[in-house]
Amino acid sequence: MLPLKEKDKPIVQKLLSAGCCARCVLRFCCVNVQAAYRQPQQVGLVLHSGHVSTFCLHYPCPPTQPTSSCISQDIQCLHVSVFIAGRYNKFCRSLPQTPWVIDGERRMESSVEELIAAPILSAFRADGFNFSSSGREDVDVRTLGNGRPFAMELLNPHRSRLNKVEMKELQETINKSSDKIRVRDLQIVTRDAMSRMKEGEEEKTKSYTALVWTQKPIQTEDIAFIDDIKELTLDQKTPLRVLHRRALAIRQRVIHSMCTRFLDPHHFYLGLKTQAGTYIKEFVHGDFGRTKPNLCQLLKMDTDILELDVESVDVDWPPAIPE
């Protein structure tokens, strides 16, 4: 606000004497310099033009009493959102995390999101939901171990609370509905608590197991050196398979450790502990050189990935619930 100038004080006194609202007068004179329609020079022109009657007309004191009451056009009553969190395992290699629709056509008949959401929506009688998780796996990737953290915002739920026994029963209902997924640690959380889940998307570590194929025959000693590689930094250009939905960029990711288990002359299991956000498939086959270094370069032969499992998502959220 600008200070009241000496030259404006007589006019302000005149306006106040004429019965104008004191707050309106001071607000009109002590203006915010950033307001385009309240520039000081414009205020000065109005005040010094002598149109006090016009000012009093628009700013009477006391204000004019309304002649009609407000009329309500529509009233909507909505319940505040309820937030549900837990962890899920995915045991199927043909189940997407969210509904898979390409060019308006649905490719898979169900999804992790829908299998979890249907019983929860029914229990809380909610109108809709928003689903989120700490990262996501590809449709052909299983999520094992202690599962992946997820959260749901229930929109306009007609039931806002379930006790511990009811939440346990709801969890069992989800788990019995399909053998493709399993849920654990299902609980009601606050909106603020959900931010902890998102920390894991870039800052935490994740562990994987990959079944690798090699073009040339191998023996155990040919892959043993991989176990000694630590803190391997990758430069990963946006993979071709996700380029349609992710910006083209080179992202640095770290593989903290690896371990191998020989299977046969053309196959072995590769365990990895990596920075969250690492593209494992592209590290194994190289993605036409878009990921460097890659396993093809390390083994000096073509390699490909046949299966991939998420073994752990190292996010300590939501709190574990004893069985």
PDB file of C-alpha atoms in Angstrom:
ATOM      1  CA  MET A   1       0.000   0.000   0.000  1.00  0.00           C
ATOM      2  CA  LEU A   2       1.186   3.540  -0.737  1.00  0.00           C
ATOM      3  CA  PRO A   3       1.229   6.122   2.067  1.00  0.00           C
ATOM      4  CA  LEU A   4      -1.423   8.857   2.014  1.00  0.00           C
ATOM      5  CA  LYS A   5       0.092  11.959   0.444  1.00  0.00           C
ATOM      6  CA  GLU A   6      -0.271  15.396   1.991  1.00  0.00           C
ATOM      7  CA  LYS A   7      -1.991  16.805  -1.094  1.00  0.00           C
ATOM      8  CA  ASP A   8      -4.695  14.098  -0.833  1.00  0.00           C
ATOM      9  CA  LYS A   9      -5.531  14.630   2.832  1.00  0.00           C
ATOM     10  CA  PRO A  10      -7.974  17.544   2.252  1.00  0.00           C
ATOM     11  CA  ILE A  11      -9.864  15.515  -0.309  1.00  0.00           C
ATOM     12  CA  VAL A  12      -9.979  12.496   1.976  1.00  0.00           C
ATOM     13  CA  GLN A  13     -11.347  14.701   4.744  1.00  0.00           C
ATOM     14  CA  LYS A  14     -13.960  16.068   2.366  1.00  0.00           C
ATOM     15  CA  LEU A  15     -15.015  12.543   1.353  1.00  0.00           C
ATOM     16  CA  LEU A  16     -15.277  11.427   4.948  1.00  0.00           C
ATOM     17  CA  SER A  17     -17.340  14.486   5.812  1.00  0.00           C
ATOM     18  CA  ALA A  18     -19.672  13.703   2.913  1.00  0.00           C
ATOM     19  CA  GLY A  19     -20.503  10.352   4.502  1.00  0.00           C
ATOM     20  CA  CYS A  20     -18.313   8.019   2.485  1.00  0.00           C
ATOM     21  CA  CYS A  21     -17.158   4.778   4.016  1.00  0.00           C
ATOM     22  CA  ALA A  22     -13.817   5.379   5.703  1.00  0.00           C
ATOM     23  CA  ARG A  23     -12.460   1.982   4.692  1.00  0.00           C
ATOM     24  CA  CYS A  24     -13.383   2.586   1.052  1.00  0.00           C
ATOM     25  CA  VAL A  25     -11.802   6.035   1.063  1.00  0.00           C
ATOM     26  CA  LEU A  26      -8.521   4.821   2.530  1.00  0.00           C
ATOM     27  CA  ARG A  27      -8.475   1.766   0.269  1.00  0.00           C
ATOM     28  CA  PHE A  28      -9.082   4.014  -2.727  1.00  0.00           C
ATOM     29  CA  CYS A  29      -6.348   6.479  -1.797  1.00  0.00           C
ATOM     30  CA  CYS A  30      -3.711   4.166  -0.309  1.00  0.00           C
ATOM     31  CA  VAL A  31      -3.534   1.928  -3.330  1.00  0.00           C
ATOM     32  CA  ASN A  32      -1.385  -1.065  -4.252  1.00  0.00           C
ATOM     33  CA  VAL A  33       1.084   0.143  -6.864  1.00  0.00           C
ATOM     34  CA  GLN A  34       0.933  -3.258  -8.600  1.00  0.00           C
ATOM     35  CA  ALA A  35      -2.771  -2.938  -9.381  1.00  0.00           C
ATOM     36  CA  ALA A  36      -3.081  -1.723 -12.973  1.00  0.00           C
ATOM     37  CA  TYR A  37      -6.503  -0.165 -12.393  1.00  0.00           C
ATOM     38  CA  ARG A  38      -5.373   1.642  -9.226  1.00  0.00           C
ATOM     39  CA  GLN A  39      -2.314   3.515 -10.421  1.00  0.00           C
ATOM     40  CA  PRO A  40      -1.452   6.540  -8.252  1.00  0.00           C
ATOM     41  CA  GLN A  41      -1.737   8.971 -11.138  1.00  0.00           C
ATOM     42  CA  GLN A  42      -5.251   7.684 -11.927  1.00  0.00           C
ATOM     43  CA  VAL A  43      -6.296   8.003  -8.294  1.00  0.00           C
ATOM     44  CA  GLY A  44      -4.941  11.538  -8.222  1.00  0.00           C
ATOM     45  CA  LEU A  45      -6.941  12.476 -11.298  1.00  0.00           C
ATOM     46  CA  VAL A  46     -10.144  11.183  -9.728  1.00  0.00           C
ATOM     47  CA  LEU A  47      -9.571  12.801  -6.363  1.00  0.00           C
ATOM     48  CA  HIS A  48      -8.533  16.173  -7.759  1.00  0.00           C
ATOM     49  CA  SER A  49     -11.200  16.307 -10.434  1.00  0.00           C
ATOM     50  CA  GLY A  50     -13.790  17.338  -7.910  1.00  0.00           C
ATOM     51  CA  HIS A  51     -16.207  14.480  -8.637  1.00  0.00           C
ATOM     52  CA  VAL A  52     -16.819  13.816  -4.955  1.00  0.00           C
ATOM     53  CA  SER A  53     -20.519  13.241  -5.539  1.00  0.00           C
ATOM     54  CA  THR A  54     -19.742  10.446  -7.976  1.00  0.00           C
ATOM     55  CA  PHE A  55     -17.464   8.814  -5.453  1.00  0.00           C
ATOM     56  CA  CYS A  56     -20.098   9.068  -2.719  1.00  0.00           C
ATOM     57  CA  LEU A  57     -22.647   7.537  -5.063  1.00  0.00           C
ATOM     58  CA  HIS A  58     -20.613   4.370  -5.434  1.00  0.00           C
ATOM     59  CA  TYR A  59     -19.293   4.234  -1.878  1.00  0.00           C
ATOM     60  CA  PRO A  60     -22.158   5.288   0.428  1.00  0.00           C
ATOM     61  CA  CYS A  61     -21.852   5.005   4.176  1.00  0.00           C
ATOM     62  CA  PRO A  62     -23.561   3.052   5.525  1.00  0.00           C
ATOM     63  CA  PRO A  63     -23.788   0.748   2.469  1.00  0.00           C
ATOM     64  CA  THR A  64     -27.123   0.441   0.693  1.00  0.00           C
ATOM     65  CA  GLN A  65     -29.288  -2.317   2.112  1.00  0.00           C
ATOM     66  CA  PRO A  66     -30.031  -5.112  -0.424  1.00  0.00           C
ATOM     67  CA  THR A  67     -33.596  -5.197  -1.704  1.00  0.00           C
ATOM     68  CA  SER A  68     -33.625  -8.934  -2.493  1.00  0.00           C
ATOM     69  CA  SER A  69     -32.128 -12.042  -0.987  1.00  0.00           C
ATOM     70  CA  CYS A  70     -29.768 -14.490  -2.672  1.00  0.00           C
ATOM     71  CA  ILE A  71     -31.436 -17.345  -4.522  1.00  0.00           C
ATOM     72  CA  SER A  72     -29.747 -20.740  -4.455  1.00  0.00           C
ATOM     73  CA  GLN A  73     -29.569 -22.338  -7.895  1.00  0.00           C
ATOM     74  CA  ASP A  74     -28.137 -25.671  -6.791  1.00  0.00           C
ATOM     75  CA  ILE A  75     -26.786 -27.303  -3.643  1.00  0.00           C
ATOM     76  CA  GLN A  76     -24.449 -30.270  -3.633  1.00  0.00           C
ATOM     77  CA  CYS A  77     -23.325 -32.065  -0.504  1.00  0.00           C
ATOM     78  CA  LEU A  78     -20.165 -34.155  -0.863  1.00  0.00           C
ATOM     79  CA  HIS A  79     -18.321 -36.232   1.673  1.00  0.00           C
ATOM     80  CA  VAL A  80     -14.631 -35.479   2.099  1.00  0.00           C
ATOM     81  CA  SER A  81     -12.306 -37.959   0.445  1.00  0.00           C
ATOM     82  CA  VAL A  82     -11.058 -41.052   2.259  1.00  0.00           C
ATOM     83  CA  PHE A  83      -7.525 -42.270   1.580  1.00  0.00           C
ATOM     84  CA  ILE A  84      -6.654 -45.975   1.541  1.00  0.00           C
ATOM     85  CA  ALA A  85      -3.120 -47.374   1.386  1.00  0.00           C
ATOM     86  CA  GLY A  86      -1.521 -50.792   1.222  1.00  0.00           C
ATOM     87  CA  ARG A  87       0.874 -52.969  -0.755  1.00  0.00           C
ATOM     88  CA  TYR A  88       0.060 -55.269  -3.640  1.00  0.00           C
ATOM     89  CA  ASN A  89       1.699 -58.288  -5.226  1.00  0.00           C
ATOM     90  CA  LYS A  90       1.109 -59.143  -8.880  1.00  0.00           C
ATOM     91  CA  PHE A  91       1.579 -62.787  -9.859  1.00  0.00           C
ATOM     92  CA  CYS A  92       0.398 -62.620 -13.485  1.00  0.00           C
ATOM     93  CA  ARG A  93       2.454 -61.728 -16.569  1.00  0.00           C
ATOM     94  CA  SER A  94      -0.560 -60.580 -18.543  1.00  0.00           C
ATOM     95  CA  LEU A  95      -2.066 -58.009 -16.179  1.00  0.00           C
ATOM     96  CA  PRO A  96      -1.438 -54.248 -16.514  1.00  0.00           C
ATOM     97  CA  GLN A  97      -1.330 -52.002 -13.477  1.00  0.00           C
ATOM     98  CA  THR A  98      -4.003 -49.672 -14.891  1.00  0.00           C
ATOM     99  CA  PRO A  99      -6.610 -50.231 -17.642  1.00  0.00           C
ATOM    100  CA  TRP A 100      -4.743 -50.722 -20.913  1.00  0.00           C
ATOM    101  CA  VAL A 101      -6.481 -48.827 -23.707  1.00  0.00           C
ATOM    102  CA  ILE A 102      -4.785 -48.193 -27.062  1.00  0.00           C
ATOM    103  CA  ASP A 103      -6.504 -46.129 -29.770  1.00  0.00           C
ATOM    104  CA  GLY A 104      -9.770 -46.393 -27.882  1.00  0.00           C
ATOM    105  CA  GLU A 105      -9.607 -50.185 -27.748  1.00  0.00           C
ATOM    106  CA  ARG A 106      -9.178 -52.092 -24.512  1.00  0.00           C
ATOM    107  CA  ARG A 107      -6.363 -54.656 -24.718  1.00  0.00           C
ATOM    108  CA  MET A 108      -6.694 -56.468 -21.387  1.00  0.00           C
ATOM    109  CA  GLU A 109      -9.903 -57.432 -19.628  1.00  0.00           C
ATOM    110  CA  SER A 110      -8.763 -56.310 -16.171  1.00  0.00           C
ATOM    111  CA  SER A 111      -5.982 -54.527 -14.261  1.00  0.00           C
ATOM    112  CA  VAL A 112      -4.401 -54.367 -10.824  1.00  0.00           C
ATOM    113  CA  GLU A 113      -6.157 -51.067 -10.184  1.00  0.00           C
ATOM    114  CA  GLU A 114      -9.601 -52.435 -10.971  1.00  0.00           C
ATOM    115  CA  LEU A 115      -9.174 -55.680  -9.025  1.00  0.00           C
ATOM    116  CA  ILE A 116      -8.213 -53.710  -5.913  1.00  0.00           C
ATOM    117  CA  ALA A 117     -10.691 -50.863  -6.353  1.00  0.00           C
ATOM    118  CA  ALA A 118     -13.936 -52.781  -6.924  1.00  0.00           C
ATOM    119  CA  PRO A 119     -14.312 -54.230  -3.384  1.00  0.00           C
ATOM    120  CA  ILE A 120     -13.085 -50.995  -1.776  1.00  0.00           C
ATOM    121  CA  LEU A 121     -15.568 -48.831  -3.680  1.00  0.00           C
ATOM    122  CA  SER A 122     -18.353 -51.189  -2.649  1.00  0.00           C
ATOM    123  CA  ALA A 123     -17.341 -51.182   1.032  1.00  0.00           C
ATOM    124  CA  PHE A 124     -17.102 -47.379   1.272  1.00  0.00           C
ATOM    125  CA  ARG A 125     -19.939 -46.708  -1.218  1.00  0.00           C
ATOM    126  CA  ALA A 126     -17.772 -44.167  -3.035  1.00  0.00           C
ATOM    127  CA  ASP A 127     -18.609 -42.524  -6.355  1.00  0.00           C
ATOM    128  CA  GLY A 128     -15.105 -42.896  -7.786  1.00  0.00           C
ATOM    129  CA  PHE A 129     -11.416 -43.096  -6.996  1.00  0.00           C
ATOM    130  CA  ASN A 130      -7.909 -41.992  -7.926  1.00  0.00           C
ATOM    131  CA  PHE A 131      -5.237 -44.691  -7.881  1.00  0.00           C
ATOM    132  CA  SER A 132      -1.488 -44.118  -7.471  1.00  0.00           C
ATOM    133  CA  SER A 133       1.515 -46.243  -6.592  1.00  0.00           C
ATOM    134  CA  SER A 134       5.237 -46.059  -5.926  1.00  0.00           C
ATOM    135  CA  GLY A 135       6.324 -46.665  -9.506  1.00  0.00           C
ATOM    136  CA  ARG A 136       4.775 -49.185 -11.851  1.00  0.00           C
ATOM    137  CA  GLU A 137       5.675 -52.479 -13.465  1.00  0.00           C
ATOM    138  CA  ASP A 138       5.183 -53.521 -17.084  1.00  0.00           C
ATOM    139  CA  VAL A 139       2.278 -55.757 -17.983  1.00  0.00           C
ATOM    140  CA  ASP A 140       4.570 -58.820 -18.256  1.00  0.00           C
ATOM    141  CA  VAL A 141       6.439 -58.186 -14.988  1.00  0.00           C
ATOM    142  CA  ARG A 142       5.508 -59.764 -11.666  1.00  0.00           C
ATOM    143  CA  THR A 143       5.745 -57.916  -8.353  1.00  0.00           C
ATOM    144  CA  LEU A 144       6.821 -60.271  -5.583  1.00  0.00           C
ATOM    145  CA  GLY A 145       8.380 -59.897  -2.118  1.00  0.00           C
ATOM    146  CA  ASN A 146       6.612 -57.491   0.213  1.00  0.00           C
ATOM    147  CA  GLY A 147       4.786 -55.846  -2.677  1.00  0.00           C
ATOM    148  CA  ARG A 148       4.498 -52.367  -4.141  1.00  0.00           C
ATOM    149  CA  PRO A 149       3.017 -49.502  -2.078  1.00  0.00           C
ATOM    150  CA  PHE A 150      -0.213 -48.049  -3.448  1.00  0.00           C
ATOM    151  CA  ALA A 151      -2.792 -45.487  -2.381  1.00  0.00           C
ATOM    152  CA  MET A 152      -6.356 -44.673  -3.367  1.00  0.00           C
ATOM    153  CA  GLU A 153      -8.383 -41.512  -2.937  1.00  0.00           C
ATOM    154  CA  LEU A 154     -12.049 -42.421  -2.601  1.00  0.00           C
ATOM    155  CA  LEU A 155     -14.296 -39.703  -4.004  1.00  0.00           C
ATOM    156  CA  ASN A 156     -17.505 -38.824  -2.170  1.00  0.00           C
ATOM    157  CA  PRO A 157     -17.572 -41.945   0.013  1.00  0.00           C
ATOM    158  CA  HIS A 158     -20.889 -42.485   1.792  1.00  0.00           C
ATOM    159  CA  ARG A 159     -19.081 -44.395   4.497  1.00  0.00           C
ATOM    160  CA  SER A 160     -15.995 -42.757   5.937  1.00  0.00           C
ATOM    161  CA  ARG A 161     -14.618 -45.242   8.449  1.00  0.00           C
ATOM    162  CA  LEU A 162     -14.037 -48.966   8.815  1.00  0.00           C
ATOM    163  CA  ASN A 163     -12.653 -50.507  11.975  1.00  0.00           C
ATOM    164  CA  LYS A 164      -9.602 -52.796  11.985  1.00  0.00           C
ATOM    165  CA  VAL A 165     -11.679 -55.950  11.764  1.00  0.00           C
ATOM    166  CA  GLU A 166     -13.664 -54.603   8.796  1.00  0.00           C
ATOM    167  CA  MET A 167     -10.479 -53.499   7.027  1.00  0.00           C
ATOM    168  CA  LYS A 168      -9.042 -56.966   7.530  1.00  0.00           C
ATOM    169  CA  GLU A 169     -12.181 -58.507   6.060  1.00  0.00           C
ATOM    170  CA  LEU A 170     -12.014 -56.108   3.127  1.00  0.00           C
ATOM    171  CA  GLN A 171      -8.412 -57.140   2.471  1.00  0.00           C
ATOM    172  CA  GLU A 172      -9.427 -60.805   2.491  1.00  0.00           C
ATOM    173  CA  THR A 173     -12.270 -60.056   0.088  1.00  0.00           C
ATOM    174  CA  ILE A 174      -9.824 -58.508  -2.380  1.00  0.00           C
ATOM    175  CA  ASN A 175      -7.420 -61.427  -2.073  1.00  0.00           C
ATOM    176  CA  LYS A 176     -10.162 -64.004  -2.610  1.00  0.00           C
ATOM    177  CA  SER A 177     -11.527 -62.207  -5.658  1.00  0.00           C
ATOM    178  CA  SER A 178      -8.535 -63.099  -7.852  1.00  0.00           C
ATOM    179  CA  ASP A 179      -5.402 -65.229  -7.818  1.00  0.00           C
ATOM    180  CA  LYS A 180      -3.596 -62.659  -9.971  1.00  0.00           C
ATOM    181  CA  ILE A 181      -2.989 -60.181  -7.135  1.00  0.00           C
ATOM    182  CA  ARG A 182      -2.702 -60.057  -3.381  1.00  0.00           C
ATOM    183  CA  VAL A 183      -3.009 -57.089  -1.022  1.00  0.00           C
ATOM    184  CA  ARG A 184      -1.443 -56.590   2.389  1.00  0.00           C
ATOM    185  CA  ASP A 185      -1.235 -53.822   5.046  1.00  0.00           C
ATOM    186  CA  LEU A 186      -4.565 -52.316   3.893  1.00  0.00           C
ATOM    187  CA  GLN A 187      -5.368 -49.259   6.033  1.00  0.00           C
ATOM    188  CA  ILE A 188      -6.892 -45.788   6.118  1.00  0.00           C
ATOM    189  CA  VAL A 189      -4.323 -42.974   5.967  1.00  0.00           C
ATOM    190  CA  THR A 190      -4.296 -39.181   5.791  1.00  0.00           C
ATOM    191  CA  ARG A 191      -3.744 -37.115   2.668  1.00  0.00           C
ATOM    192  CA  ASP A 192      -0.414 -35.846   4.044  1.00  0.00           C
ATOM    193  CA  ALA A 193       0.846 -39.387   4.680  1.00  0.00           C
ATOM    194  CA  MET A 194       0.506 -40.242   0.981  1.00  0.00           C
ATOM    195  CA  SER A 195       3.466 -38.004   0.133  1.00  0.00           C
ATOM    196  CA  ARG A 196       5.802 -40.566   1.692  1.00  0.00           C
ATOM    197  CA  MET A 197       4.883 -43.069  -0.973  1.00  0.00           C
ATOM    198  CA  LYS A 198       6.029 -40.759  -3.768  1.00  0.00           C
ATOM    199  CA  GLU A 199       9.470 -40.457  -2.186  1.00  0.00           C
ATOM    200  CA  GLY A 200      10.238 -43.956  -3.433  1.00  0.00           C
ATOM    201  CA  GLU A 201       9.727 -43.160  -7.106  1.00  0.00           C
ATOM    202  CA  GLU A 202      13.149 -41.554  -7.545  1.00  0.00           C
ATOM    203  CA  GLU A 203      14.986 -41.662  -4.220  1.00  0.00           C
ATOM    204  CA  LYS A 204      14.718 -45.258  -3.006  1.00  0.00           C
ATOM    205  CA  THR A 205      16.116 -48.551  -4.285  1.00  0.00           C
ATOM    206  CA  LYS A 206      14.421 -51.504  -5.947  1.00  0.00           C
ATOM    207  CA  SER A 207      15.493 -55.106  -6.401  1.00  0.00           C
ATOM    208  CA  TYR A 208      14.837 -57.270  -9.448  1.00  0.00           C
ATOM    209  CA  THR A 209      15.456 -60.750 -10.813  1.00  0.00           C
ATOM    210  CA  ALA A 210      15.795 -61.167 -14.583  1.00  0.00           C
ATOM    211  CA  LEU A 211      16.000 -64.318 -16.687  1.00  0.00           C
ATOM    212  CA  VAL A 212      18.651 -63.555 -19.307  1.00  0.00           C
ATOM    213  CA  TRP A 213      19.293 -65.258 -22.648  1.00  0.00           C
ATOM    214  CA  THR A 214      22.763 -65.161 -24.233  1.00  0.00           C
ATOM    215  CA  GLN A 215      23.517 -65.582 -27.900  1.00  0.00           C
ATOM    216  CA  LYS A 216      26.745 -67.499 -27.271  1.00  0.00           C
ATOM    217  CA  PRO A 217      27.115 -70.464 -24.911  1.00  0.00           C
ATOM    218  CA  ILE A 218      28.364 -69.543 -21.458  1.00  0.00           C
ATOM    219  CA  GLN A 219      29.755 -71.196 -18.377  1.00  0.00           C
ATOM    220  CA  THR A 220      29.550 -70.115 -14.749  1.00  0.00           C
ATOM    221  CA  GLU A 221      32.998 -68.504 -14.879  1.00  0.00           C
ATOM    222  CA  ASP A 222      31.962 -66.359 -17.890  1.00  0.00           C
ATOM    223  CA  ILE A 223      29.439 -64.433 -15.810  1.00  0.00           C
ATOM    224  CA  ALA A 224      31.109 -64.553 -12.377  1.00  0.00           C
ATOM    225  CA  PHE A 225      32.766 -61.129 -12.824  1.00  0.00           C
ATOM    226  CA  ILE A 226      29.326 -59.469 -12.838  1.00  0.00           C
ATOM    227  CA  ASP A 227      28.985 -60.216  -9.113  1.00  0.00           C
ATOM    228  CA  ASP A 228      31.913 -57.869  -8.413  1.00  0.00           C
ATOM    229  CA  ILE A 229      30.451 -54.856 -10.237  1.00  0.00           C
ATOM    230  CA  LYS A 230      29.279 -52.177  -7.792  1.00  0.00           C
ATOM    231  CA  GLU A 231      27.743 -48.717  -8.253  1.00  0.00           C
ATOM    232  CA  LEU A 232      27.570 -48.929 -12.043  1.00  0.00           C
ATOM    233  CA  THR A 233      26.306 -45.633 -13.489  1.00  0.00           C
ATOM    234  CA  LEU A 234      24.145 -45.875 -16.604  1.00  0.00           C
ATOM    235  CA  ASP A 235      23.239 -43.255 -19.173  1.00  0.00           C
ATOM    236  CA  GLN A 236      19.749 -44.231 -20.310  1.00  0.00           C
ATOM    237  CA  LYS A 237      18.170 -42.453 -23.229  1.00  0.00           C
ATOM    238  CA  THR A 238      14.384 -42.636 -23.100  1.00  0.00           C
ATOM    239  CA  PRO A 239      13.547 -46.208 -24.224  1.00  0.00           C
ATOM    240  CA  LEU A 240      11.904 -46.635 -27.610  1.00  0.00           C
ATOM    241  CA  ARG A 241       8.990 -48.513 -26.035  1.00  0.00           C
ATOM    242  CA  VAL A 242       7.993 -45.536 -23.842  1.00  0.00           C
ATOM    243  CA  LEU A 243       9.055 -42.711 -26.138  1.00  0.00           C
ATOM    244  CA  HIS A 244       5.427 -42.071 -27.095  1.00  0.00           C
ATOM    245  CA  ARG A 245       4.589 -41.031 -23.523  1.00  0.00           C
ATOM    246  CA  ARG A 246       7.884 -39.809 -22.033  1.00  0.00           C
ATOM    247  CA  ALA A 247      10.058 -36.895 -23.072  1.00  0.00           C
ATOM    248  CA  LEU A 248      13.281 -37.648 -24.924  1.00  0.00           C
ATOM    249  CA  ALA A 249      16.127 -37.298 -22.424  1.00  0.00           C
ATOM    250  CA  ILE A 250      19.220 -39.029 -21.110  1.00  0.00           C
ATOM    251  CA  ARG A 251      18.769 -40.059 -17.492  1.00  0.00           C
ATOM    252  CA  GLN A 252      21.552 -41.240 -15.227  1.00  0.00           C
ATOM    253  CA  ARG A 253      20.696 -44.231 -13.079  1.00  0.00           C
ATOM    254  CA  VAL A 254      22.822 -46.377 -10.773  1.00  0.00           C
ATOM    255  CA  ILE A 255      22.955 -50.155 -10.424  1.00  0.00           C
ATOM    256  CA  HIS A 256      24.208 -50.620  -6.866  1.00  0.00           C
ATOM    257  CA  SER A 257      24.972 -54.339  -7.103  1.00  0.00           C
ATOM    258  CA  MET A 258      24.362 -57.461  -9.195  1.00  0.00           C
ATOM    259  CA  CYS A 259      24.530 -61.211  -8.700  1.00  0.00           C
ATOM    260  CA  THR A 260      24.272 -64.096 -11.143  1.00  0.00           C
ATOM    261  CA  ARG A 261      23.015 -67.689 -11.030  1.00  0.00           C
ATOM    262  CA  PHE A 262      23.941 -69.995 -13.898  1.00  0.00           C
ATOM    263  CA  LEU A 263      21.032 -71.931 -15.386  1.00  0.00           C
ATOM    264  CA  ASP A 264      22.244 -73.519 -18.644  1.00  0.00           C
ATOM    265  CA  PRO A 265      24.648 -72.603 -21.480  1.00  0.00           C
ATOM    266  CA  HIS A 266      22.273 -69.957 -22.843  1.00  0.00           C
ATOM    267  CA  HIS A 267      20.426 -68.774 -19.718  1.00  0.00           C
ATOM    268  CA  PHE A 268      21.198 -67.341 -16.306  1.00  0.00           C
ATOM    269  CA  TYR A 269      19.394 -65.393 -13.610  1.00  0.00           C
ATOM    270  CA  LEU A 270      20.554 -61.841 -12.945  1.00  0.00           C
ATOM    271  CA  GLY A 271      19.721 -60.182  -9.632  1.00  0.00           C
ATOM    272  CA  LEU A 272      19.963 -56.401  -9.460  1.00  0.00           C
ATOM    273  CA  LYS A 273      19.629 -53.753  -6.787  1.00  0.00           C
ATOM    274  CA  THR A 274      19.153 -50.415  -8.507  1.00  0.00           C
ATOM    275  CA  GLN A 275      18.175 -46.815  -8.117  1.00  0.00           C
ATOM    276  CA  ALA A 276      14.440 -46.368  -8.587  1.00  0.00           C
ATOM    277  CA  GLY A 277      13.580 -45.465 -12.162  1.00  0.00           C
ATOM    278  CA  THR A 278      16.204 -47.707 -13.793  1.00  0.00           C
ATOM    279  CA  TYR A 279      15.034 -49.402 -17.003  1.00  0.00           C
ATOM    280  CA  ILE A 280      16.101 -53.021 -16.405  1.00  0.00           C
ATOM    281  CA  LYS A 281      15.011 -54.433 -19.760  1.00  0.00           C
ATOM    282  CA  GLU A 282      17.021 -51.809 -21.609  1.00  0.00           C
ATOM    283  CA  PHE A 283      20.110 -52.493 -19.488  1.00  0.00           C
ATOM    284  CA  VAL A 284      19.934 -56.173 -20.446  1.00  0.00           C
ATOM    285  CA  HIS A 285      19.426 -55.860 -24.225  1.00  0.00           C
ATOM    286  CA  GLY A 286      20.900 -52.379 -24.716  1.00  0.00           C
ATOM    287  CA  ASP A 287      17.926 -50.859 -26.549  1.00  0.00           C
ATOM    288  CA  PHE A 288      19.993 -50.429 -29.747  1.00  0.00           C
ATOM    289  CA  GLY A 289      22.722 -48.698 -27.784  1.00  0.00           C
ATOM    290  CA  ARG A 290      20.431 -46.207 -26.045  1.00  0.00           C
ATOM    291  CA  THR A 291      21.519 -47.522 -22.620  1.00  0.00           C
ATOM    292  CA  LYS A 292      25.255 -47.409 -21.933  1.00  0.00           C
ATOM    293  CA  PRO A 293      26.891 -49.420 -20.564  1.00  0.00           C
ATOM    294  CA  ASN A 294      24.639 -52.445 -20.979  1.00  0.00           C
ATOM    295  CA  LEU A 295      24.873 -56.179 -20.406  1.00  0.00           C
ATOM    296  CA  CYS A 296      25.655 -56.852 -24.068  1.00  0.00           C
ATOM    297  CA  GLN A 297      28.759 -54.701 -23.757  1.00  0.00           C
ATOM    298  CA  LEU A 298      29.799 -56.286 -20.464  1.00  0.00           C
ATOM    299  CA  LEU A 299      29.505 -59.850 -21.840  1.00  0.00           C
ATOM    300  CA  LYS A 300      30.629 -58.915 -25.377  1.00  0.00           C
ATOM    301  CA  MET A 301      27.678 -60.733 -26.902  1.00  0.00           C
ATOM    302  CA  ASP A 302      23.985 -60.185 -27.616  1.00  0.00           C
ATOM    303  CA  THR A 303      21.702 -60.735 -24.633  1.00  0.00           C
ATOM    304  CA  ASP A 304      17.978 -60.425 -24.106  1.00  0.00           C
ATOM    305  CA  ILE A 305      15.568 -60.559 -21.203  1.00  0.00           C
ATOM    306  CA  LEU A 306      12.945 -63.300 -21.087  1.00  0.00           C
ATOM    307  CA  GLU A 307      11.335 -62.666 -17.699  1.00  0.00           C
ATOM    308  CA  LEU A 308      11.517 -59.961 -15.057  1.00  0.00           C
ATOM    309  CA  ASP A 309      10.322 -59.879 -11.445  1.00  0.00           C
ATOM    310  CA  VAL A 310      10.277 -57.003  -8.977  1.00  0.00           C
ATOM    311  CA  GLU A 311      11.581 -58.507  -5.740  1.00  0.00           C
ATOM    312  CA  SER A 312      11.284 -55.468  -3.476  1.00  0.00           C
ATOM    313  CA  VAL A 313      10.373 -51.780  -3.461  1.00  0.00           C
ATOM    314  CA  ASP A 314      12.334 -50.278  -0.589  1.00  0.00           C
ATOM    315  CA  VAL A 315       9.809 -47.740   0.641  1.00  0.00           C
ATOM    316  CA  ASP A 316       8.958 -48.020   4.318  1.00  0.00           C
ATOM    317  CA  TRP A 317       5.303 -47.106   3.800  1.00  0.00           C
ATOM    318  CA  PRO A 318       2.554 -47.768   4.657  1.00  0.00           C
ATOM    319  CA  PRO A 319       3.274 -49.126   8.131  1.00  0.00           C
ATOM    320  CA  ALA A 320       3.222 -52.918   8.262  1.00  0.00           C
ATOM    321  CA  ILE A 321       0.192 -54.503   9.923  1.00  0.00           C
ATOM    322  CA  PRO A 322       0.890 -57.766  11.781  1.00  0.00           C
ATOM    323  CA  GLU A 323      -0.903 -60.755  10.287  1.00  0.00           C
TER     324      GLU A 323
END
